Amino acid sequence: MKRFSSSKMLSFLTSDRTPHPGNIHISSLPPSIPTDQEPTHGEEDMAQGKGVETTQTQRGAPSVFPEGQNGGTDLSSTYFHHKVPIPDDDSQMWFSFRKLWAFTGPGFLMSIAYLDPGNIESDLQSGAKAGFKLLWVLLAATIIGLLLQRLAARLGVVTGMHLAEVCNRQYPTEVIGCAIAFNLLSSGRIPLWGGVLITIIDTFVFLFLDKYGLRKLEAFFGVLITIMAITFGYEYVMVRPDQGELLKGMFMPYCEGCGPVQLEQAVGIVGAVIMPHNIYLHSALVKSRQIDRSSKKELKEANKYFFIESTIALFLSFLINVFVVAVFAEAVYGRTNIEVHDICNATGILHLDLFPLNNETLQVDIYKGGVVLGCIFGPAALYIWAVGILAAGQSSTMTGTYSGQFVMEGFLNLRWSRFSRVLLTRSIAITPTLLVAIFQDVTHLTGMNDFLNVLQSMQLPFALIPILTFTSLSSLMSEFANGLFWKIGGGVVILLVCCINMYFVVIYVTSLNSVWLYVLAAFLCIAYLGFVGYLTWLCLIALGVSCLDVTCRARDDTTVLIEQQPEFDS
C-alpha cells in the first residue's frame, strides 16, 4: 500500500499558504479530485502508467469535490451502494421538514455511542458517588461532543471521504453490556459466556437489515433508542427524583463537598461521552445521502440539516443519560451496604451476597445497579433496567461493527464483502470478551468497562487531532474550512479533552499497584507520546504555525511531481 512521505504530507498541509497561489501539489490530492483544465501530455502519460515530472502550473483553486465530472470513479460510494435521495424543494424557506427527514439517520446512529453500556455505567456511578452534582459535567461533555461531531460530518459532506480515508491518503466495544443484560433477564440461568455467544449471533442482524435498505436499518436503530428512552424514562418516573436538585446540578458548574472520588468520576464522564470511533463513524455515515458536491448550495444545505439532526439526536441521548444519573442519585447516593442488604432481604430479592454486612458506602455497577433497583422498587424495575441495557448493548455492538468496517476500509484500502468485514471485526472484538466471560463471573466482568474507557481515552488523540487538521485545510475543504474561531477554539477544546482523558489513564494505571506494569506503561508512554506529538506537530503546521515547518523550502519549488495512483481492488 502506497504511503506519503513526511515532506509530501507537509506539502499538503501547507499548500493553502504557499507563496505561489497558482501552484497545485497534485500528488497530495486524493486520486478522485479532478482539476479544472484539459489533460496535458503529462497526464496522458500518467494514464499509460508513467510517472512524469512537469513544471505546469494552474490558476485558480482546484475542485475539492470528489465526485468527478470527467468520468472518474466516485470513491465516496465504497460502502453505500444505494444512497438516500434528497427531495427537491422549490420554496425559498430556510427550513424544510421534508429535507430534515431525508437527512435524518446518521446523527441518531452516531448518538448511540453516547448511550452504550460504558456511558450507562458512568452515569450510574456519577449518581451513586456524587448525586446530582456532576450533571453539569455531562452537559458540557455532550455539547463538546456535538461540536466535534459537527467537524466529522462536515468533513464527510464536503470531501465525500470519511476520516479514515482522508488519513490513509495524507498520513504515512460493547458486548459486555448485552451479556450482563441476558444474565439479569434470565435471573442468572443464562451464563455470561452464553450471553456473549448470543450477542455474537445477533450482531449479524444488521447485515440482513442493511440488505433491505439503509432506511430500514436506521429505523431499527431508532427503535432501540426508543426502547432505551422508555425503559430508563420509566425508572426515572418511578424513582421521582428531586427536580430542584437536578436543575441545580445541571446548570451550576460547582461540586460542593466533592473530593478525589468525585473528581475521578467527572473525568470518567468526559472519557465515556467523547469516544474516538464515533468521529470516524459519523464522517462516514453522512456519505449515505445523495449530494451534488459540485454545488455549494447543496453542501451548505447538507451541513445545516446534518447539524440540526445531530443536535436533536444528542439532546435525546443527553436526556436518557440524565434519567440514569437521576435514578441512582435519588435511589443509591449515600446508602450503605447493610442498608441495601436489609432492603433486599425484606423483599426476597436474590443476590444478597452482593452486599456485605458493613457500613461502607454502597458501590454499584451495571449488574449490581439493576439488582438494587429491583430491591427498592420491585422486580419490574430490575427487568426493565435489563431491557434498557440490552438495547444499549445491541445498538452499540452494531454501530461498533459499522465503525470497524469504515476504519478498516479507509486505512487498509480493503474492499471486502460485508460478510467478510463483519466476520473479521466481530471476531477481533468478541474473542477476548468471550475468554474473559468464561473465566470470570459477572461481578468482576462489569469492571471491564473502566478498562475499555481507558483504551478509548488513549485512542482519542488519533481521532480529534486529524479531524481538526483536515477540516482546517482550505486546500481540502475550500470555503468550508474552519475559520480562526474554530481553529483556536477547537484546538483548545481538543487539548482540554485529551488532557482530561490522559489524567483518567494515569489514575487507572496507578491503581493497578504493580511495579512491572508501571515499567511497561512507561515504555509504552514514550512511544505513544512521540506519535501524538508528531500528529500535533502536523496539526499546528496546518493551523498556520509556519515556524514549525522545517521543510518550508519544499514550498518554493514550482516543480510538481505527478504520480500514478494505485488502482483499488474490488
Coordinates of C-alpha atoms in Angstrom, one line a residue:
M1 CA 0.0 0.0 0.0
K2 CA 1.4 3.3 -1.0
R3 CA 2.3 5.9 1.7
F4 CA 3.1 9.6 1.6
S5 CA 6.5 10.7 2.8
S6 CA 6.7 13.4 5.5
S7 CA 7.7 16.1 3.0
K8 CA 4.7 15.3 0.9
M9 CA 2.5 15.4 3.9
L10 CA 3.9 18.8 4.9
S11 CA 3.4 20.0 1.3
F12 CA -0.2 19.1 1.5
L13 CA -0.7 20.7 4.9
T14 CA 0.9 24.0 3.8
S15 CA -0.4 24.1 0.3
D16 CA -3.1 26.7 1.1
R17 CA -0.4 29.1 2.3
T18 CA 2.2 28.6 -0.4
P19 CA 3.8 31.8 -1.8
H20 CA 2.7 30.7 -5.3
P21 CA -1.1 30.5 -5.1
G22 CA -1.4 29.1 -8.6
N23 CA 0.7 26.0 -7.9
I24 CA -1.0 22.7 -7.0
H25 CA 0.7 19.8 -5.5
I26 CA -1.1 17.2 -7.5
S27 CA 0.5 14.3 -5.7
S28 CA -1.1 15.4 -2.5
L29 CA -4.6 15.5 -3.7
P30 CA -6.9 12.4 -3.4
P31 CA -7.0 10.4 -6.6
S32 CA -10.6 11.2 -7.3
I33 CA -10.2 15.0 -7.1
P34 CA -10.5 16.5 -10.6
T35 CA -8.7 19.6 -11.9
D36 CA -10.2 22.4 -13.9
Q37 CA -8.1 22.2 -17.1
E38 CA -7.9 19.8 -20.0
P39 CA -5.5 16.9 -19.5
T40 CA -1.9 17.7 -20.6
H41 CA 0.6 15.4 -22.3
G42 CA 2.0 14.6 -18.8
E43 CA -1.4 13.5 -17.6
E44 CA -1.9 11.3 -20.7
D45 CA 1.5 9.7 -20.0
M46 CA 0.3 9.1 -16.4
A47 CA -2.8 7.3 -17.6
Q48 CA -0.5 5.0 -19.5
G49 CA 1.4 4.1 -16.3
K50 CA 4.2 6.6 -16.4
G51 CA 5.4 8.9 -13.7
V52 CA 6.4 12.2 -15.2
E53 CA 7.7 15.5 -14.0
T54 CA 6.2 18.7 -15.2
T55 CA 6.5 22.4 -14.4
Q56 CA 3.0 23.2 -15.4
T57 CA 1.0 25.4 -13.0
Q58 CA -2.7 26.0 -12.8
R59 CA -4.5 29.2 -11.9
G60 CA -7.5 29.2 -9.6
A61 CA -8.3 26.8 -6.8
P62 CA -8.7 23.2 -7.6
S63 CA -12.0 21.5 -7.2
V64 CA -12.3 19.7 -3.9
F65 CA -15.4 17.8 -4.7
P66 CA -14.6 14.1 -5.1
E67 CA -17.5 13.2 -7.4
G68 CA -15.6 14.0 -10.6
Q69 CA -17.2 15.3 -13.7
N70 CA -14.7 13.7 -16.1
G71 CA -15.9 10.1 -15.8
G72 CA -13.7 9.3 -12.8
T73 CA -14.7 6.8 -10.2
D74 CA -16.6 8.1 -7.2
L75 CA -14.7 6.8 -4.2
S76 CA -17.5 8.1 -1.9
S77 CA -19.6 5.1 -2.7
T78 CA -17.2 2.5 -1.4
Y79 CA -19.8 1.2 1.1
F80 CA -23.2 2.9 0.5
H81 CA -24.2 1.5 -2.9
H82 CA -27.7 3.0 -2.7
K83 CA -27.9 6.5 -1.3
V84 CA -30.9 8.2 0.1
P85 CA -32.2 10.8 -2.3
I86 CA -32.9 14.4 -1.1
P87 CA -36.3 15.8 -2.2
D88 CA -36.3 19.0 -4.2
D89 CA -38.0 21.9 -2.6
D90 CA -38.6 25.0 -4.8
S91 CA -39.7 27.1 -1.9
Q92 CA -37.4 29.8 -0.6
M93 CA -37.9 28.9 3.1
W94 CA -34.8 28.5 5.2
F95 CA -36.1 25.2 6.7
S96 CA -37.9 22.2 5.3
F97 CA -39.2 19.3 7.4
R98 CA -39.1 17.0 4.3
K99 CA -35.4 17.6 3.8
L100 CA -34.7 17.3 7.5
W101 CA -36.4 13.9 7.4
A102 CA -34.3 12.9 4.4
F103 CA -31.1 13.8 6.2
T104 CA -32.3 12.1 9.5
G105 CA -30.5 8.9 10.3
P106 CA -26.7 9.4 10.6
G107 CA -27.0 11.6 13.6
F108 CA -29.1 9.0 15.5
L109 CA -26.8 6.2 14.6
M110 CA -23.9 8.3 15.9
S111 CA -25.8 9.2 19.1
I112 CA -25.9 5.5 20.1
A113 CA -22.3 5.8 21.1
Y114 CA -23.4 8.2 23.8
L115 CA -25.7 5.5 25.1
D116 CA -23.6 2.5 25.2
P117 CA -23.2 0.4 28.4
G118 CA -19.9 2.2 29.2
N119 CA -21.8 5.5 29.3
I120 CA -24.7 4.0 31.3
E121 CA -22.2 2.7 33.9
S122 CA -20.5 6.1 34.0
D123 CA -24.0 7.7 34.6
L124 CA -25.0 5.4 37.4
Q125 CA -21.5 5.7 39.1
S126 CA -21.9 9.5 38.8
G127 CA -25.3 9.4 40.5
A128 CA -24.2 6.9 43.2
K129 CA -21.0 8.8 44.1
A130 CA -21.9 12.5 43.6
G131 CA -25.7 12.6 43.4
F132 CA -26.8 15.4 41.1
K133 CA -23.6 17.4 41.5
L134 CA -21.9 16.3 38.2
L135 CA -24.8 16.7 35.8
W136 CA -23.2 19.9 34.5
V137 CA -20.1 17.9 33.5
L138 CA -22.4 15.6 31.5
L139 CA -24.0 18.6 29.8
A140 CA -20.6 20.2 29.0
A141 CA -19.2 16.9 27.6
T142 CA -22.3 16.4 25.4
I143 CA -22.0 20.0 24.0
I144 CA -18.3 19.4 23.2
G145 CA -19.2 16.1 21.6
L146 CA -21.8 17.9 19.4
L147 CA -19.2 20.4 18.2
L148 CA -16.7 17.6 17.4
Q149 CA -19.4 15.6 15.5
R150 CA -20.1 18.8 13.5
L151 CA -16.5 18.7 12.3
A152 CA -16.8 15.0 11.4
A153 CA -20.0 15.4 9.5
R154 CA -18.6 18.5 7.6
L155 CA -15.5 16.5 6.5
G156 CA -17.6 13.7 5.1
V157 CA -20.1 16.0 3.4
V158 CA -17.6 18.3 1.7
T159 CA -14.9 15.8 0.7
G160 CA -17.0 12.7 0.1
M161 CA -14.5 10.8 2.1
H162 CA -14.6 9.7 5.8
L163 CA -11.8 10.4 8.2
A164 CA -10.1 7.1 7.8
E165 CA -9.9 7.5 4.0
V166 CA -8.5 11.0 4.4
C167 CA -5.9 9.8 6.9
N168 CA -5.0 7.0 4.6
R169 CA -4.4 9.5 1.7
Q170 CA -2.5 12.0 3.8
Y171 CA -0.8 10.3 6.8
P172 CA 2.2 8.0 6.3
T173 CA -16.7 -2.3 22.4
E174 CA -19.8 -3.2 23.9
V175 CA -20.6 -6.9 24.1
I176 CA -20.2 -6.9 27.9
G177 CA -23.5 -4.9 28.3
C178 CA -25.5 -7.4 26.2
A179 CA -24.1 -10.4 28.2
I180 CA -24.9 -8.8 31.5
A181 CA -28.5 -8.0 30.3
F182 CA -29.1 -11.6 29.3
N183 CA -27.8 -12.7 32.7
L184 CA -30.1 -10.4 34.5
L185 CA -33.2 -11.2 32.4
S186 CA -32.7 -14.9 32.9
S187 CA -32.1 -14.5 36.7
G188 CA -28.7 -15.9 36.2
R189 CA -29.8 -19.0 34.3
I190 CA -28.1 -17.9 31.1
P191 CA -24.3 -17.9 32.0
L192 CA -22.3 -14.9 31.0
W193 CA -20.4 -16.7 28.2
G194 CA -23.8 -17.8 26.9
G195 CA -24.9 -14.1 26.6
V196 CA -21.7 -13.3 24.7
L197 CA -22.4 -16.2 22.3
I198 CA -26.0 -14.8 21.7
T199 CA -24.5 -11.4 21.1
I200 CA -22.1 -12.9 18.5
I201 CA -25.0 -14.3 16.6
D202 CA -27.3 -11.3 16.7
T203 CA -24.7 -8.7 15.7
F204 CA -25.1 -10.1 12.2
V205 CA -28.7 -9.0 12.2
F206 CA -27.8 -5.6 10.7
L207 CA -26.4 -7.4 7.7
F208 CA -29.8 -8.6 6.7
L209 CA -31.4 -5.2 7.6
D210 CA -28.8 -3.4 5.5
K211 CA -29.5 -5.7 2.6
Y212 CA -33.1 -4.4 2.6
G213 CA -32.2 -0.8 2.6
L214 CA -30.4 1.8 4.7
R215 CA -33.5 3.5 5.9
K216 CA -34.8 0.2 7.4
L217 CA -31.5 -0.2 9.3
E218 CA -31.8 3.4 10.6
A219 CA -35.4 2.7 11.6
F220 CA -34.2 -0.4 13.6
F221 CA -31.7 1.7 15.5
G222 CA -34.4 4.3 16.1
V223 CA -36.5 1.5 17.7
L224 CA -33.5 0.6 20.0
I225 CA -33.1 4.3 21.1
T226 CA -36.9 4.4 21.7
I227 CA -36.6 1.3 23.9
M228 CA -33.9 3.0 26.0
A229 CA -35.8 6.2 26.3
I230 CA -38.9 4.3 27.5
T231 CA -37.2 1.9 29.9
F232 CA -34.9 4.4 31.5
G233 CA -37.6 7.0 31.5
Y234 CA -39.9 4.5 33.3
E235 CA -37.2 4.2 36.0
Y236 CA -37.0 8.0 36.2
V237 CA -40.7 8.4 36.7
M238 CA -40.8 5.5 39.3
V239 CA -38.0 7.0 41.4
R240 CA -39.3 10.6 41.2
P241 CA -36.0 12.4 41.8
D242 CA -35.9 15.9 43.3
Q243 CA -36.3 18.2 40.3
G244 CA -34.8 21.2 42.1
E245 CA -31.6 19.4 42.9
L246 CA -31.5 18.1 39.3
L247 CA -31.6 21.5 37.7
K248 CA -29.1 22.9 40.3
G249 CA -26.6 20.1 39.4
M250 CA -27.1 20.6 35.7
F251 CA -26.6 24.4 35.4
M252 CA -24.3 25.2 38.4
P253 CA -20.7 24.2 37.5
Y254 CA -19.7 23.5 41.1
C255 CA -19.4 20.4 43.2
E256 CA -19.9 21.2 46.8
G257 CA -18.1 18.9 49.2
C258 CA -16.5 16.8 46.4
G259 CA -13.2 15.0 46.8
P260 CA -10.9 12.8 44.7
V261 CA -13.6 10.2 44.2
Q262 CA -15.9 12.8 42.6
L263 CA -13.1 14.3 40.6
E264 CA -12.2 10.9 39.1
Q265 CA -15.8 10.4 38.3
A266 CA -16.0 13.7 36.5
V267 CA -13.0 12.7 34.4
G268 CA -14.7 9.4 33.7
I269 CA -17.8 11.1 32.4
V270 CA -15.8 13.0 29.8
G271 CA -13.9 9.9 28.8
A272 CA -17.1 7.9 28.4
V273 CA -19.0 10.5 26.3
I274 CA -16.3 11.6 23.8
M275 CA -15.1 8.5 22.0
P276 CA -12.7 8.2 19.0
H277 CA -14.6 5.7 16.9
N278 CA -17.6 7.9 16.8
I279 CA -15.7 10.6 14.9
Y280 CA -14.8 8.1 12.2
L281 CA -18.4 6.7 12.2
H282 CA -20.2 10.0 11.7
S283 CA -17.9 11.2 9.0
A284 CA -18.7 8.0 7.1
L285 CA -22.5 7.8 7.7
V286 CA -23.1 11.3 6.1
K287 CA -21.9 9.8 2.8
S288 CA -25.2 7.8 2.6
R289 CA -27.1 10.9 1.3
Q290 CA -27.2 11.8 -2.3
I291 CA -25.5 15.2 -2.5
D292 CA -24.1 17.0 -5.6
R293 CA -20.7 18.1 -4.3
S294 CA -20.2 20.4 -7.2
S295 CA -23.0 22.6 -5.8
K296 CA -22.0 24.8 -2.9
K297 CA -25.7 25.4 -2.1
E298 CA -26.3 21.7 -1.6
L299 CA -23.2 21.3 0.5
K300 CA -24.3 24.2 2.8
E301 CA -27.7 22.7 3.0
A302 CA -26.4 19.3 3.9
N303 CA -24.1 20.7 6.6
K304 CA -27.1 22.6 8.1
Y305 CA -29.5 19.7 8.2
F306 CA -26.9 17.2 9.5
F307 CA -26.1 19.7 12.3
I308 CA -29.8 20.1 13.2
E309 CA -30.3 16.3 13.2
S310 CA -27.2 15.7 15.3
T311 CA -28.4 18.3 17.8
I312 CA -31.8 16.6 18.2
A313 CA -30.2 13.2 18.5
L314 CA -27.6 14.2 21.1
F315 CA -30.3 16.1 23.0
L316 CA -32.3 12.9 23.2
S317 CA -29.2 10.9 24.3
F318 CA -28.5 13.5 26.9
L319 CA -32.0 13.2 28.4
I320 CA -31.6 9.4 28.6
N321 CA -28.2 9.8 30.4
V322 CA -29.8 12.3 32.8
F323 CA -32.5 9.7 33.5
V324 CA -29.9 7.2 34.6
V325 CA -27.9 9.7 36.7
A326 CA -31.0 11.0 38.4
V327 CA -32.3 7.5 39.2
F328 CA -29.1 6.4 41.0
A329 CA -28.6 9.8 42.6
E330 CA -32.0 9.6 44.2
A331 CA -32.1 5.8 45.0
V332 CA -28.4 4.9 45.8
Y333 CA -26.5 8.1 46.7
G334 CA -25.4 7.9 50.4
R335 CA -26.7 4.4 51.1
T336 CA -24.6 1.8 52.8
N337 CA -24.1 -1.9 52.1
I338 CA -26.0 -3.1 55.1
E339 CA -28.9 -0.8 54.4
V340 CA -29.4 -2.2 50.9
H341 CA -28.8 -5.8 52.2
D342 CA -31.7 -5.4 54.7
I343 CA -34.0 -4.0 51.9
C344 CA -33.2 -6.8 49.6
N345 CA -33.7 -9.4 52.3
A346 CA -37.1 -7.9 53.2
T347 CA -38.3 -8.0 49.5
G348 CA -37.0 -11.5 48.9
I349 CA -34.7 -10.5 46.0
L350 CA -31.8 -12.9 45.4
H351 CA -28.1 -11.8 45.2
L352 CA -27.8 -10.9 48.9
D353 CA -24.1 -11.9 48.6
L354 CA -23.5 -8.7 46.6
F355 CA -24.0 -6.5 49.7
P356 CA -21.6 -7.3 52.6
L357 CA -22.8 -6.6 56.1
N358 CA -20.9 -3.4 56.8
N359 CA -21.5 0.3 56.9
E360 CA -19.3 1.2 53.9
T361 CA -20.8 3.3 51.1
L362 CA -22.5 1.2 48.5
Q363 CA -20.5 0.7 45.3
V364 CA -22.6 -0.2 42.2
D365 CA -22.0 -1.2 38.6
I366 CA -24.4 -2.1 35.7
Y367 CA -25.2 -5.5 37.2
K368 CA -25.4 -4.6 40.9
G369 CA -27.3 -1.4 40.0
G370 CA -30.1 -3.4 38.4
V371 CA -30.3 -5.6 41.5
V372 CA -30.5 -2.5 43.7
L373 CA -33.4 -1.1 41.7
G374 CA -35.1 -4.5 41.9
C375 CA -34.7 -4.5 45.7
I376 CA -36.0 -0.9 46.2
F377 CA -38.7 -0.6 43.5
G378 CA -39.7 -4.2 42.8
P379 CA -38.7 -6.9 40.3
A380 CA -40.3 -4.9 37.4
A381 CA -37.6 -2.2 37.8
L382 CA -34.9 -4.8 37.6
Y383 CA -36.2 -6.4 34.3
I384 CA -37.0 -3.0 32.7
W385 CA -33.4 -1.9 33.6
A386 CA -32.1 -5.1 31.9
V387 CA -34.2 -4.5 28.8
G388 CA -32.7 -1.0 28.6
I389 CA -29.1 -2.3 29.0
L390 CA -29.9 -5.0 26.3
A391 CA -31.0 -2.3 23.9
A392 CA -27.9 -0.2 24.7
G393 CA -25.6 -3.2 24.2
Q394 CA -27.2 -4.3 21.0
S395 CA -27.2 -0.9 19.4
S396 CA -23.6 -0.2 20.3
T397 CA -22.3 -3.6 19.1
M398 CA -23.9 -3.0 15.7
T399 CA -22.6 0.6 15.3
G400 CA -19.2 -0.7 16.5
T401 CA -19.3 -3.1 13.7
Y402 CA -20.0 -0.3 11.3
S403 CA -17.2 1.8 12.7
G404 CA -14.7 -1.1 12.4
Q405 CA -15.7 -1.6 8.8
F406 CA -15.2 2.0 7.9
V407 CA -11.9 2.3 9.6
M408 CA -10.6 -0.9 8.0
E409 CA -11.9 0.2 4.6
G410 CA -10.3 3.6 4.9
F411 CA -6.9 2.8 6.5
L412 CA -6.2 -0.6 4.8
N413 CA -7.9 0.1 1.4
L414 CA -9.8 -3.2 1.8
R415 CA -12.8 -3.7 -0.4
W416 CA -14.2 -6.9 1.0
S417 CA -17.8 -8.1 1.1
R418 CA -19.9 -7.0 4.0
F419 CA -19.9 -10.6 5.5
S420 CA -16.1 -10.8 5.4
R421 CA -15.7 -7.5 7.1
V422 CA -18.3 -8.2 9.8
L423 CA -16.7 -11.6 10.4
L424 CA -13.2 -10.1 10.9
T425 CA -14.2 -7.1 13.0
R426 CA -16.6 -9.1 15.3
S427 CA -14.0 -11.9 15.7
I428 CA -11.4 -9.4 16.8
A429 CA -13.8 -7.7 19.2
I430 CA -15.6 -10.7 20.7
T431 CA -12.9 -13.3 21.1
P432 CA -11.1 -11.7 24.1
T433 CA -14.5 -10.9 25.6
L434 CA -15.7 -14.5 25.3
L435 CA -12.5 -15.7 27.0
V436 CA -12.8 -13.3 29.9
A437 CA -16.5 -14.2 30.2
I438 CA -15.7 -17.9 30.6
F439 CA -13.1 -17.4 33.3
Q440 CA -14.7 -14.5 35.2
D441 CA -18.0 -14.1 36.9
V442 CA -20.4 -11.2 36.2
T443 CA -19.4 -9.1 39.3
H444 CA -15.8 -8.9 38.0
L445 CA -16.6 -8.6 34.3
T446 CA -18.6 -5.3 34.6
G447 CA -15.3 -3.7 35.7
M448 CA -14.0 -4.2 32.2
N449 CA -15.9 -1.1 31.2
D450 CA -13.3 1.0 33.0
F451 CA -10.6 -0.7 31.1
L452 CA -12.4 -0.1 27.8
N453 CA -12.9 3.6 28.6
V454 CA -9.1 3.8 29.3
L455 CA -8.3 2.3 25.9
Q456 CA -10.7 4.7 24.2
S457 CA -9.2 7.6 26.1
M458 CA -5.7 6.7 24.8
Q459 CA -7.0 6.5 21.2
L460 CA -8.8 9.8 21.4
P461 CA -5.9 12.0 20.0
F462 CA -5.8 9.8 16.9
A463 CA -9.3 11.0 16.0
L464 CA -9.5 14.5 17.4
I465 CA -6.2 15.8 16.1
P466 CA -6.7 14.6 12.5
I467 CA -10.3 15.9 12.3
L468 CA -9.2 19.4 13.4
T469 CA -6.3 19.2 11.0
F470 CA -8.2 18.3 7.9
T471 CA -11.2 20.4 8.5
S472 CA -8.9 23.4 8.8
L473 CA -7.3 23.0 5.4
S474 CA -8.7 25.3 2.7
S475 CA -6.9 23.1 0.1
L476 CA -9.1 20.2 1.1
M477 CA -12.3 21.9 2.4
S478 CA -12.3 25.0 0.2
E479 CA -14.6 27.7 1.7
F480 CA -15.9 25.2 4.2
A481 CA -12.6 25.1 6.1
N482 CA -12.6 26.1 9.7
G483 CA -12.2 29.8 10.4
L484 CA -9.9 31.3 13.0
F485 CA -12.5 30.9 15.8
W486 CA -12.9 27.2 15.1
K487 CA -9.2 26.7 14.8
I488 CA -8.4 28.3 18.1
G489 CA -11.5 27.1 19.9
G490 CA -11.3 23.6 18.5
G491 CA -7.6 23.3 19.4
V492 CA -8.2 24.4 23.0
V493 CA -11.2 22.1 23.4
I494 CA -9.3 19.1 21.9
L495 CA -6.2 19.9 24.2
L496 CA -8.5 20.0 27.2
V497 CA -10.3 16.8 26.3
C498 CA -7.1 14.9 25.7
C499 CA -5.6 16.1 28.9
I500 CA -8.6 15.1 30.9
N501 CA -8.6 11.6 29.3
M502 CA -4.8 11.2 29.9
Y503 CA -5.5 12.1 33.6
F504 CA -8.1 9.3 33.6
V505 CA -5.5 6.9 32.2
V506 CA -2.9 7.8 34.8
I507 CA -5.5 7.3 37.6
Y508 CA -6.3 3.8 36.2
V509 CA -2.7 2.7 35.8
T510 CA -1.6 3.9 39.3
S511 CA -4.5 1.9 40.8
L512 CA -3.0 -1.4 39.4
N513 CA -0.3 -1.4 42.1
S514 CA 2.3 -3.4 40.1
V515 CA 5.9 -2.2 39.5
W516 CA 6.2 -4.3 36.3
L517 CA 3.1 -2.7 34.9
Y518 CA 4.5 0.7 35.8
V519 CA 7.7 -0.1 33.9
L520 CA 5.8 -1.4 30.9
A521 CA 3.5 1.6 30.9
A522 CA 6.5 3.9 31.0
F523 CA 8.0 2.4 27.8
L524 CA 4.6 2.4 26.0
C525 CA 4.0 6.0 27.1
I526 CA 7.3 7.1 25.4
A527 CA 6.2 5.7 22.0
Y528 CA 2.6 6.8 22.5
L529 CA 3.5 10.4 23.3
G530 CA 6.0 10.5 20.5
F531 CA 3.4 9.6 17.9
V532 CA 0.9 12.0 19.5
G533 CA 3.5 14.7 19.3
Y534 CA 4.1 14.0 15.7
L535 CA 0.4 14.4 14.9
T536 CA 0.2 17.6 16.9
W537 CA 3.2 19.0 15.0
L538 CA 1.5 18.3 11.7
C539 CA -1.7 19.8 13.1
L540 CA 0.0 23.0 14.2
I541 CA 1.6 23.5 10.8
A542 CA -1.9 23.0 9.2
L543 CA -3.3 25.7 11.6
G544 CA -0.7 28.2 10.4
V545 CA 2.2 27.9 12.8
S546 CA 4.7 28.0 9.9
C547 CA 7.8 28.4 12.2
L548 CA 7.5 24.6 12.9
D549 CA 7.7 23.7 9.3
V550 CA 11.3 22.5 8.9
T551 CA 10.7 21.6 5.2
C552 CA 9.5 25.0 4.2
R553 CA 11.9 25.1 1.2
A554 CA 9.7 22.5 -0.5
R555 CA 7.0 25.2 -0.9
D556 CA 9.3 27.3 -3.1
D557 CA 9.7 24.6 -5.7
T558 CA 7.4 25.0 -8.6
T559 CA 8.0 21.6 -9.9
V560 CA 5.1 19.2 -9.3
L561 CA 5.6 15.5 -9.3
I562 CA 2.6 13.7 -10.8
E563 CA 2.4 10.1 -9.6
Q564 CA 0.3 7.3 -10.8
Q565 CA -2.3 6.4 -8.2
P566 CA -2.7 2.7 -7.4
E567 CA -5.9 1.0 -8.5
F568 CA -8.3 -0.3 -5.9
D569 CA -9.1 -4.0 -5.8
S570 CA -12.8 -4.7 -5.9

